[in-house]
Coordinates of C-alpha atoms and ligand atoms in Angstrom, one line a residue:
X1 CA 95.3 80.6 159.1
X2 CA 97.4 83.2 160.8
X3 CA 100.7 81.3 160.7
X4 CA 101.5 78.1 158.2
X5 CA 104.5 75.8 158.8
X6 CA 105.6 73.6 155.8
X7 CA 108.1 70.9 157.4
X8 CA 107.6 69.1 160.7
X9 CA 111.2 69.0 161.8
X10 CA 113.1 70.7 164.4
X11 CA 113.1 73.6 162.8
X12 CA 109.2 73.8 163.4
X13 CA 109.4 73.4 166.8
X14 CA 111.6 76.0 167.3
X15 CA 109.1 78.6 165.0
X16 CA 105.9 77.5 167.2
X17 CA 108.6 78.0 170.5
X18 CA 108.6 81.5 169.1
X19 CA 105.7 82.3 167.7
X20 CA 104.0 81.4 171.0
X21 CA 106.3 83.7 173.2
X22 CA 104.9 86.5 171.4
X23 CA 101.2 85.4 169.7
X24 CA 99.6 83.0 172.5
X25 CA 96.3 83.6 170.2
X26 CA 97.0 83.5 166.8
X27 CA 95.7 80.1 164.7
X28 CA 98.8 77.7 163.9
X29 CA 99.1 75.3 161.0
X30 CA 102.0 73.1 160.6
X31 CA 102.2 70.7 157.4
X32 CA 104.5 67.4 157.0
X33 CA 104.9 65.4 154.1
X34 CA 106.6 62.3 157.0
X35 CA 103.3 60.8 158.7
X36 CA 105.0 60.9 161.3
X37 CA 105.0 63.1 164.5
X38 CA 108.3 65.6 164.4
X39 CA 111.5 63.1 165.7
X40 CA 114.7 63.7 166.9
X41 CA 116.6 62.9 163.2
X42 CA 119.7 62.5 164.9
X43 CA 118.6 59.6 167.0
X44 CA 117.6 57.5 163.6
X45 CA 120.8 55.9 163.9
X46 CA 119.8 54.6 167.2
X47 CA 116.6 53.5 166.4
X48 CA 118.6 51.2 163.9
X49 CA 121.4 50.3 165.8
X50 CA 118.1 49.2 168.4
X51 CA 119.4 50.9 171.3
X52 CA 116.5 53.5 171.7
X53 CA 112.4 52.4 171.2
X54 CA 110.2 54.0 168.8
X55 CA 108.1 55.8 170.8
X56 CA 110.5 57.6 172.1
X57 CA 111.5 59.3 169.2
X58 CA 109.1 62.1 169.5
X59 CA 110.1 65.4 170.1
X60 CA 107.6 67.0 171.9
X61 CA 104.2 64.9 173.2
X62 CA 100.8 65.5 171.5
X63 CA 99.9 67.5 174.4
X64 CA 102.5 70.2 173.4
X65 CA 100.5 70.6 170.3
X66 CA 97.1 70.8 171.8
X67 CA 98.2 73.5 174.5
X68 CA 100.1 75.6 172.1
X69 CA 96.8 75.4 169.8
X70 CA 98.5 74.1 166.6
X71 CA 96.8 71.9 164.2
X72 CA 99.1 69.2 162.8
X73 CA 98.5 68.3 159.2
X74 CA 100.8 65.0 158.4
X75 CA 100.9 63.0 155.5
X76 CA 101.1 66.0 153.6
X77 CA 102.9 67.4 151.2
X78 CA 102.5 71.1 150.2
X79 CA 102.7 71.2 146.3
X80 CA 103.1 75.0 145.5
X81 CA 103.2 78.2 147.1
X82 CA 101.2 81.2 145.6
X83 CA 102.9 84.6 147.5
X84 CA 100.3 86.5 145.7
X85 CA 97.3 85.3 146.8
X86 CA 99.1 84.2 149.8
X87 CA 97.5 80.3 149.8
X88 CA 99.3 77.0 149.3
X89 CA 98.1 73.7 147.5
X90 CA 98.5 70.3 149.4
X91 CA 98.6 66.9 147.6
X92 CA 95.6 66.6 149.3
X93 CA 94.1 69.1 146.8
X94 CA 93.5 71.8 149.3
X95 CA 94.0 75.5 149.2
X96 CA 95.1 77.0 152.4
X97 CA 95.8 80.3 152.8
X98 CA 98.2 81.9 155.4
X99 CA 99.1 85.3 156.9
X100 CA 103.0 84.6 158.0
X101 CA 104.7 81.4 156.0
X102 CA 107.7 79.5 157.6
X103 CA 109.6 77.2 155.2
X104 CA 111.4 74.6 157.0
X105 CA 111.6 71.8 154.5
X106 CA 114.9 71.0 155.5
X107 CA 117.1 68.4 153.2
X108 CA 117.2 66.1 150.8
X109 CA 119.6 63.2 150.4
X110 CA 122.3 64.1 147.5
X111 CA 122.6 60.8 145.0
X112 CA 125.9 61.2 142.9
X113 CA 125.9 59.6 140.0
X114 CA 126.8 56.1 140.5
X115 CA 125.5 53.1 137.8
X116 CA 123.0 51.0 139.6
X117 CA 122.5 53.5 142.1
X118 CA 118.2 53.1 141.2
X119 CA 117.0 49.7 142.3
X120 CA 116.0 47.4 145.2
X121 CA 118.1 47.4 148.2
X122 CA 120.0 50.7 147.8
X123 CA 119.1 53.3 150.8
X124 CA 119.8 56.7 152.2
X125 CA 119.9 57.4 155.6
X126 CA 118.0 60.5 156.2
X127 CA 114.6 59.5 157.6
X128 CA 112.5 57.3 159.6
X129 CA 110.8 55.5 156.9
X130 CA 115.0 54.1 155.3
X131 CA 115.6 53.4 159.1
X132 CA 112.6 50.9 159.6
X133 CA 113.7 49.5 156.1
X134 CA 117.1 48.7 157.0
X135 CA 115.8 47.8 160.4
X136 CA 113.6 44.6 158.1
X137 CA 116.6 44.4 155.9
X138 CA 119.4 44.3 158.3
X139 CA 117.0 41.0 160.1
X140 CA 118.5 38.7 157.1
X141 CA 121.8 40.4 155.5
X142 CA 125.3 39.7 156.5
X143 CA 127.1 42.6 154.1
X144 CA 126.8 46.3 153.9
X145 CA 128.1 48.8 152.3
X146 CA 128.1 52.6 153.2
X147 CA 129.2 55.0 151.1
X148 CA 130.5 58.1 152.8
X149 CA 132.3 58.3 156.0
X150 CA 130.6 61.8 156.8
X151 CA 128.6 62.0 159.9
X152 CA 125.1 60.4 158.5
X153 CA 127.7 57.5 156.8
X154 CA 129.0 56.8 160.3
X155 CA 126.6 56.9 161.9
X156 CA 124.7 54.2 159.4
X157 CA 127.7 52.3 159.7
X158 CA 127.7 52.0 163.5
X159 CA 124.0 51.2 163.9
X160 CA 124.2 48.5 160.9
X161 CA 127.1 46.9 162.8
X162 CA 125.5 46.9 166.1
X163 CA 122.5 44.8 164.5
X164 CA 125.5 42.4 163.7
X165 CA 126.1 43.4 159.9
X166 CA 129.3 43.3 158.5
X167 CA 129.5 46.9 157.2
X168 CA 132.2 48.7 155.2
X169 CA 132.2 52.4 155.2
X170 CA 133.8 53.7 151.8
X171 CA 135.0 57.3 152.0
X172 CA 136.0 59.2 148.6
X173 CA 138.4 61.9 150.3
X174 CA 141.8 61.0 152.6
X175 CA 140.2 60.8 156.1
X176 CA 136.6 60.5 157.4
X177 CA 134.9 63.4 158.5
X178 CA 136.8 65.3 156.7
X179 CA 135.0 68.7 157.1
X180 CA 134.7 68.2 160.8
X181 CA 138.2 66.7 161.2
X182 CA 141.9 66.8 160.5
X183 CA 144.2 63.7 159.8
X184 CA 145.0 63.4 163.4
X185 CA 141.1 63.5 164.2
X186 CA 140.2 61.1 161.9
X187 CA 143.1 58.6 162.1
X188 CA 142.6 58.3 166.3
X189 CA 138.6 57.4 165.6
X190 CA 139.3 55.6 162.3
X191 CA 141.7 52.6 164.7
X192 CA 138.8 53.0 167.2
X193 CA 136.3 51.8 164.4
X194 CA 138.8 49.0 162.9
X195 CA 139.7 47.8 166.5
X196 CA 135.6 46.7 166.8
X197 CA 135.7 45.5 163.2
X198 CA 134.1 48.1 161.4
X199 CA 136.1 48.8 157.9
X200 CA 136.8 52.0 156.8
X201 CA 138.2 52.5 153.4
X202 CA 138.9 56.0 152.7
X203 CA 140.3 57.7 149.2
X204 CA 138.6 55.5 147.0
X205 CA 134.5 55.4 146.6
X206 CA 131.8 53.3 144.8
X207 CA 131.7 53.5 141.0
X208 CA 128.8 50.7 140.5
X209 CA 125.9 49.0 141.9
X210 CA 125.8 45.4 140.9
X211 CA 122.5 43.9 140.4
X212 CA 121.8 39.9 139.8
X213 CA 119.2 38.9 137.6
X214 CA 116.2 39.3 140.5
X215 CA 117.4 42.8 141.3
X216 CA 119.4 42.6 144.1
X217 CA 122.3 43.6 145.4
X218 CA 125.3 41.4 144.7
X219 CA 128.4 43.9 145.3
X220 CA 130.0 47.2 144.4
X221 CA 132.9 47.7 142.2
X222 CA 135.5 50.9 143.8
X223 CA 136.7 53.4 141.4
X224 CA 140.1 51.2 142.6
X225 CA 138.8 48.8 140.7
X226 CA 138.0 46.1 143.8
X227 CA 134.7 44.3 143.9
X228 CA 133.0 44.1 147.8
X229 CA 130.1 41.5 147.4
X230 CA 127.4 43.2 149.5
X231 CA 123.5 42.8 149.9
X232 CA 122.7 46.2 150.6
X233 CA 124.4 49.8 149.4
X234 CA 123.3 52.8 152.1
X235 CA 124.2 56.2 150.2
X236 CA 125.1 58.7 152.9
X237 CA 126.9 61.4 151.6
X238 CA 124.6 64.0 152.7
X239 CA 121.6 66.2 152.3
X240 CA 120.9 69.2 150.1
X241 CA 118.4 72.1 150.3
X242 CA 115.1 70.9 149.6
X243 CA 114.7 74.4 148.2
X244 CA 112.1 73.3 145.0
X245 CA 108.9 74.8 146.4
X246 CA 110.5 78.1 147.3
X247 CA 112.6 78.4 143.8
X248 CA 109.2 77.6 142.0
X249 CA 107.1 80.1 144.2
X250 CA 109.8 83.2 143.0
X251 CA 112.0 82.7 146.1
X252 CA 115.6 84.1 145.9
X253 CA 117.5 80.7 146.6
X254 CA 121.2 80.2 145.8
X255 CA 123.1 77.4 147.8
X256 CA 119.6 77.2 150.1
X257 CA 116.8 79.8 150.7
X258 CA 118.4 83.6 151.0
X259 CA 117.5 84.8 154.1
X260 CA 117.9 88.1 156.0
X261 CA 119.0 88.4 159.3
X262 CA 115.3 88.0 160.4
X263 CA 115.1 84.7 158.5
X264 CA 112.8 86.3 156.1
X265 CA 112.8 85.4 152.7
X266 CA 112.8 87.7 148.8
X267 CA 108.7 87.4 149.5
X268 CA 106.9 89.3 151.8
X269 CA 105.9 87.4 155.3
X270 CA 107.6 84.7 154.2
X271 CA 110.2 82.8 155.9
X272 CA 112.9 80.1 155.9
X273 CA 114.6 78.2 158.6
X274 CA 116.5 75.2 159.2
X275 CA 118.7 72.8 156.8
X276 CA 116.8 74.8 153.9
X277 CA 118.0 78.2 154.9
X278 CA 121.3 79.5 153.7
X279 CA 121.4 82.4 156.9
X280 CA 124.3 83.9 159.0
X281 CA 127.2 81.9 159.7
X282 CA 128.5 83.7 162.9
X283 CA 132.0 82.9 162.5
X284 CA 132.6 83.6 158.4
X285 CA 129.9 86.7 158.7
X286 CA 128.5 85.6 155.7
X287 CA 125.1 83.6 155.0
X288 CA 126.1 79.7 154.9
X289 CA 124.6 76.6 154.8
X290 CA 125.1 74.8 158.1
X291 CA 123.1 71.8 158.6
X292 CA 122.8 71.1 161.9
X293 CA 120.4 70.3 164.4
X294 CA 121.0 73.6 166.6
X295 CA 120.9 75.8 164.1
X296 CA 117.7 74.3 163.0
X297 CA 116.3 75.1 165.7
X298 CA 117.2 78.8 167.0
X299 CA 116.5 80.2 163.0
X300 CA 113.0 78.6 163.9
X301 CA 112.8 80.0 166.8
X302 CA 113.8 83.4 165.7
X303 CA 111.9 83.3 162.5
X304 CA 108.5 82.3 164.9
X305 CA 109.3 85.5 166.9
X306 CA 109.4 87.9 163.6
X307 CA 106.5 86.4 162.2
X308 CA 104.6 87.4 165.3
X309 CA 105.3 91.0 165.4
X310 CA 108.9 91.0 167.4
X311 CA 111.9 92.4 166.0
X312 CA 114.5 89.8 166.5
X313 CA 117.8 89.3 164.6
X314 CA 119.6 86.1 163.9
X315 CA 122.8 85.8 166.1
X316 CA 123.9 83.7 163.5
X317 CA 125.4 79.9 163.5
X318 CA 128.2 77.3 164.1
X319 CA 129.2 74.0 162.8
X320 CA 129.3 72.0 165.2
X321 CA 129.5 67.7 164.9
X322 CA 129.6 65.4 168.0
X323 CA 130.2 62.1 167.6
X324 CA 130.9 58.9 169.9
X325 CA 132.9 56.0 168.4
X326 CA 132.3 53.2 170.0
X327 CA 133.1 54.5 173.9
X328 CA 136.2 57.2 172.1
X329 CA 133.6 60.7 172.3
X330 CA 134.7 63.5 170.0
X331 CA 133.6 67.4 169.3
X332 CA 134.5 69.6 166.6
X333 CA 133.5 73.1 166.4
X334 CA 133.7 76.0 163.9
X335 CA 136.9 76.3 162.1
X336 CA 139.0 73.4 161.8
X337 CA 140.7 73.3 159.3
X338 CA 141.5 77.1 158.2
X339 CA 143.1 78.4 155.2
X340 CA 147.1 77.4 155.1
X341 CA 148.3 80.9 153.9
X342 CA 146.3 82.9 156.0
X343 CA 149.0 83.9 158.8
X344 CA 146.1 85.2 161.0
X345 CA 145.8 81.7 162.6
X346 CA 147.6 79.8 164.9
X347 CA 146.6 76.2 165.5
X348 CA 147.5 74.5 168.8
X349 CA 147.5 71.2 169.4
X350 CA 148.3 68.5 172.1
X351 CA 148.3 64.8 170.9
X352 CA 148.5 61.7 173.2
X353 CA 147.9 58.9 171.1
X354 CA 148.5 56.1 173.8
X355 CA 146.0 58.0 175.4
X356 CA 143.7 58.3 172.5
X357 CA 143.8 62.1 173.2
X358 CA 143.5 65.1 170.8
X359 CA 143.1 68.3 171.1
X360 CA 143.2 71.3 168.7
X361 CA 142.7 74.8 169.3
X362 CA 142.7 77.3 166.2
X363 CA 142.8 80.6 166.9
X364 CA 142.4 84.0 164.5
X365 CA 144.0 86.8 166.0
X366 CA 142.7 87.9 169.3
X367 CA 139.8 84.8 169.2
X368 CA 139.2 81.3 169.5
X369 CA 137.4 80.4 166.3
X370 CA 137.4 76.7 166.4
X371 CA 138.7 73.6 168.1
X372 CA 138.7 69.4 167.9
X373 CA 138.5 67.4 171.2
X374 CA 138.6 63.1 170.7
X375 CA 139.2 61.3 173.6
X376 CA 138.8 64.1 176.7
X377 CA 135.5 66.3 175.7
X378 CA 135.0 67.9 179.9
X379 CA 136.0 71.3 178.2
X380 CA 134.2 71.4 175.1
X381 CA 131.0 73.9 176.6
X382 CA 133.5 76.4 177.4
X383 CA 135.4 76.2 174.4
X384 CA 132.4 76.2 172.4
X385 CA 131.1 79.8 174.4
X386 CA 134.7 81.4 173.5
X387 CA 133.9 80.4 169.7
X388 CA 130.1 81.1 170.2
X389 CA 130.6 84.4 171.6
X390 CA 133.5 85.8 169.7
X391 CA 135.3 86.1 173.3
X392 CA 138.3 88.2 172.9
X393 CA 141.3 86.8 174.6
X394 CA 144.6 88.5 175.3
X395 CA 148.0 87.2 175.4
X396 CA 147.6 85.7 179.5
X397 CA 144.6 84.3 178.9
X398 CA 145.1 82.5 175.7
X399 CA 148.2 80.8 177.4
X400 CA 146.1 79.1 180.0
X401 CA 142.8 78.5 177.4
X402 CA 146.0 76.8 175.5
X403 CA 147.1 75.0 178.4
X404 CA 143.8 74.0 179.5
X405 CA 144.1 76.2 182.5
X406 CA 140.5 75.6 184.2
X407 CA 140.5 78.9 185.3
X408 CA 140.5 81.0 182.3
X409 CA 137.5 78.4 181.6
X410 CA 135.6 80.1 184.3
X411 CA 135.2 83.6 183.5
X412 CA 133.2 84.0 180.3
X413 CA 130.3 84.0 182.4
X414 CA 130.4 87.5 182.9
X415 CA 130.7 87.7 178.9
X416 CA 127.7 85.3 178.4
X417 CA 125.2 87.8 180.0
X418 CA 126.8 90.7 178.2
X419 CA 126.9 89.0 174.6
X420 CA 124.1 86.6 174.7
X421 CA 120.7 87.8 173.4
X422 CA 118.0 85.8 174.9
X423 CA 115.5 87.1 172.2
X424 CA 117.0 85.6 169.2
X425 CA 117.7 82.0 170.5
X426 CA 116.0 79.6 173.1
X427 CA 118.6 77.0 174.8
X428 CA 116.1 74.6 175.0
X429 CA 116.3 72.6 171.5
Ligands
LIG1 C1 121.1 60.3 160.4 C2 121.3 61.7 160.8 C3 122.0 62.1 161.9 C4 122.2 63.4 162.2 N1 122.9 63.7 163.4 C5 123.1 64.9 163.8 C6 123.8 65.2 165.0 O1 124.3 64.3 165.6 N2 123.9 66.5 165.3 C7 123.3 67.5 164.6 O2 123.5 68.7 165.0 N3 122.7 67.3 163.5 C8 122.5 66.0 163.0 N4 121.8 65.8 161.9 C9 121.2 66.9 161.1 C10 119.9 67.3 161.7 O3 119.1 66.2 161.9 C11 119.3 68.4 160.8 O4 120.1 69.5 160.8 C12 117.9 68.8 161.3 O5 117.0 67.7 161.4 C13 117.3 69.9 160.4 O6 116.0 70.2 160.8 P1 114.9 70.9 159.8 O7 113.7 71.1 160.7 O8 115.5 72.0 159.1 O9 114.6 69.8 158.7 P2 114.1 68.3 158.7 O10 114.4 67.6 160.0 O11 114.7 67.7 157.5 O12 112.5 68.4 158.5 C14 112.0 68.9 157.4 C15 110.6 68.2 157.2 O13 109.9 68.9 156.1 C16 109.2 67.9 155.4 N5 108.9 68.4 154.1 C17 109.8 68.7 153.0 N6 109.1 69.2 152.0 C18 107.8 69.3 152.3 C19 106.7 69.7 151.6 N7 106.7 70.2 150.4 N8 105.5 69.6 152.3 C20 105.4 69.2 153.6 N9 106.5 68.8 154.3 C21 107.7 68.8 153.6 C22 110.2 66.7 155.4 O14 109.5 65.5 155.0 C23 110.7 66.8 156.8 O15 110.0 66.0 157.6 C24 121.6 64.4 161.5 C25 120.9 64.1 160.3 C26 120.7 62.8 160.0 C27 119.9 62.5 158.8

C-alpha cells in the first residue's frame, strides 16, 4: 500500500483531502478500530440528546471513498507498527505493509482514580458506541451524574437532560469550562443551565461510585462529603493521546506524538495528526496539544500533502471551544486567561449581565491573541482572523476592534490573502 491511515476520524479525512490534491493515483488504506463509518464526534451529543438521526452522522458518503480510491478497513484495530520493515499487524492477524504511515489515533478518555469507577452503568462520553448506550440507558433512568463540567461534561449533561434525565454536572475546579472560560464566562452560562434545571456543582468532584449488591449504580459520595443517589455516573473529564502504538513502535512521544512542522514523526515516512499529535500551537510557538476538531483536521490535511511528495508546513493551531447553552451561544478563542504578572497584556472587557452579554478581548502588545464572546457571537470570525493571523494592530485600530467598531472588522481581508497559506490548510473541515 502506498499510503496507510490508522484512525478513521477527522483527522483522516483531512490526510486523504491532502493526499489526493497531490497523488490522485497512489493506493490508499485507511484502518479503524470503531465499525463505524468516520462521524462528526462533536455531534455525539446530539445524537443523545435525539435532536440529529443516525445516519446523518457520517462525514463524508461512501461515494467519497470509492471516487478518492480508498479502501476502508473497519473493525480493525492495528496492533503494532514495525518502522523497519515498514508493515503493521491488525487484530485481524494481517501484515500490511505501507510506503507513507499517518497516525491519527486521536484520544482516549482519562479515568482518574475514583473507587467504583469499574462496573456496570459508569460511561465516558467519547464515542458512538457510550452514546447509543446512554441512548438505552437514559430510556429507564431518572438520575445522572456527570462528572466534569469541561466541554464533553456539558455537553453529556445537556443531551442527558434533553432525553428528560435529571442530570448533575459535578465540576472539581471554581467555574465550568474553566480552560476556555473566566469567572464572568462561566457564571453567565452556569445561571443559563440552572434557570432550565440543569445542576451544576462546581469545586467539589466525585470521590466514590456506589454499587448495590446487583452492581448498579445507587449514588456518588463528593469529596464534600454529600451523597447524590444516581443510576448512572458519565466520566467526562477528557481525552488523552492514544499515543501506545507509536511509543511502542520507537516513536518520540512526550505529552502526544512529537511532530515537526510537517507533521512528521522521529521515524522516517511516518506521520501523526490529530488529537494524537502534540504539533505547533500558533499562538504559544511551541508544539501543544490542542484537541480540537479543526486542528484535527488541517494537520491531516497537511500531513496527506507531505506524504505525497509536497512540501507543506503546518501554520500551526488555536484553541478554540464553541458552545450553545440552551439558546445563550458562546465562543472562546486562544488565550483567555493569560499569565497575571505578564504586563504585556491588556484584557478588555464589556459585561451586560441583564443582557446576558460578555465580551473579553486580551491582547499582547501590538496583537489580539484571544477573546470570549457569550451572549452576542456576530463578531467572532473576525476576531478569530485577528488571532488566527497574528494581525498587527496599532493604537487607532485597536480602539475601534475594542469598541466593536465594524469597520476595523472589515479590513483584514487584504491581510487574509497576504498571510493565509492555502497549501497548508483546507477550509473545508
Ligand atoms: C463529545 C465530544 C464533543 C466534542 N465537541 C467538539 C466541538 O464542539 N468542537 C471541537 O472543535 N471539538 C470537539 N470535540 C473534539 C473533536 O471531536 C476531536 O478533536 C476530533 O474528533 C479529533 O479527531 P481525530 O481524527 O484526531 O481523532 P478521533 O476522532 O478520536 O479518531 C481516531 C480514531 O482512531 C481509532 N483508533 C485508535 N487506535 C486505533 C488503532 N490502534 N487501530 C485502528 N484505529 C484506531 C479510534 O477508534 C478513532 O475512531 C469533541 C469531542 C467529543 C468526544
Amino acid at each position: 500500500m502506498k499510503y496507510v491511515i490508522i484512525g478513521n476520524g477527522i483527522a483522516s479525512i483531512g490526510a486523504i483531502e491532502g493526499i489526493r490534491r497531490v497523488d490522485p493515483e497512489g493506493t490508499i488504506m485507511v484502518i479503524g478500530a470503531e465499525d463505524a463509518p468516520a462521524y462528526g464526534r462533536p455531534l455525539i451529543s446530539y445524537l443523545l440528546a435525539g435532536k440529529v438521526d443516525p445516519d446523518r452522522l457520517a462525514l463524508r458518503p461512501q461515494e467519497f471513498y470509492d471516487s478518492n480510491k480508498v479502501e476502508l478497513k473497519l473493525g480493525t484495530v492495528v496492533t503494532a507498527v514495525d518502522t523497519g520493515s515498514k508493515t503493521l499487524t491488525t487484530t485481524q492477524g494481517e501484515s500490511i505493509e505501507y510506503e507513507h504511515l499517518l497516525i491519527a489515533t486521536g484520544g482516549t478518555p482519562f479515568t482518574p482514580e475514583i473507587s467504583g469507577a469499574e462496573g456496570e452503568d459508569v460511561y465516558n462520553f467519547t464515542n458512538i458506541d457510550q452514546a447509543r448506550k446512554l441512548i438505552e440507558r437514559a430510556k429507564d433512568m431518572k438520575r445522572a451524574v456527570v462528572i466534569g463540567g469541561g466541554l464533553i461534561g456539558l455537553k453529556a449533561g445537556e443531551a442527558l437532560f434533553d432525553r428528560g434525565v435529571d442530570v448533575s454536572i459535578v465540576e472539581q475546579s471554581g467555574r465550568i469550562l474553566s480552560l476556555a472560560f473566566d469567572e464572568y464566562a462561566a457564571k453567565l452560562a452556569g445561571e443559563r443551565l440552572d434557570e432550565v434545571g440543569l445542576q451544576v456543582q462546581t469545586g467539589v468532584t466525585v470521590k466514590e461510585i456506589q454499587h448495590g449488591k446487583d452492581g448498579r449504580v445507587v449514588g456518588v459520595y463528593l469529596t464534600d462529603g454529600a451523597f447524590l443517589p444516581t443510576e448512572a455516573v458519565v466520566i467526562a473529564i477528557g481525552v488523552v493521546p492514544n499515543f501506545d502504538l507509536a511509543r511502542d513502535a520507537g516513536l518520540d512521544v512526550d505529552l502526544g506524538i512529537v511532530v515537526d512542522d510537517h507533521m512528521r514523526t522521529s521515524a522516517s515516512d511516518v506521520y501523526a495528526a490529530g488529537d494524537v499529535a502534540q504539533a505547533l500551537d500558533l499562538l504559544a510557538g511551541d508544539n501543544r496539544i490542542l484537541p480540537v476538531w479543526p486542528n484535527a483536521y488541517n494537520q491531516g490535511f497537511c500531513a496527506g500533502k507531505n506524504m505525497a511528495g509536497q512540501d507543506v508546513a503546518y501554520s500551526g493551531g488555536l484553541s478554540m471551544n464553541s458552545i450553545s447553552f440552551y439558546g445563550l451561544p458562546t465562543i472562546s478563542v486562544g488565550t483567555v486567561n493569560p499569565p497575571e504578572d505578564d504586563s504585556g497584556y491588556e484584557i478588555v472587557t464589556t459585561l451586560d449581565e441583564r443582557k446576558r452579554s460578555y465580551r473579553k478581548l486580551v491582547f499582547h502588545h501590538q496583537r489580539l491573541v484571544g477573546y470570549v464572546l457569550v451572549g452576542d457571537i456576530d463578531k467572532a470570525g473576525m476576531y478569530t482572523a485577528f488571532v488566527k493571523f497574528r494581525l498587527e494592530v496599532g493604537d487607532e485600530d485597536r480602539d475601534r476592534l475594542k469598541a466593536g467598531d465594524p469597520d476595523v472588522l472589515m479590513w483584514p481581508d487584504e491581510f487574509f490573502r497576504k498571510t493565509w497559506n492555502p497549501d497548508s490548510e483546507a477550509p473545508s473541515a
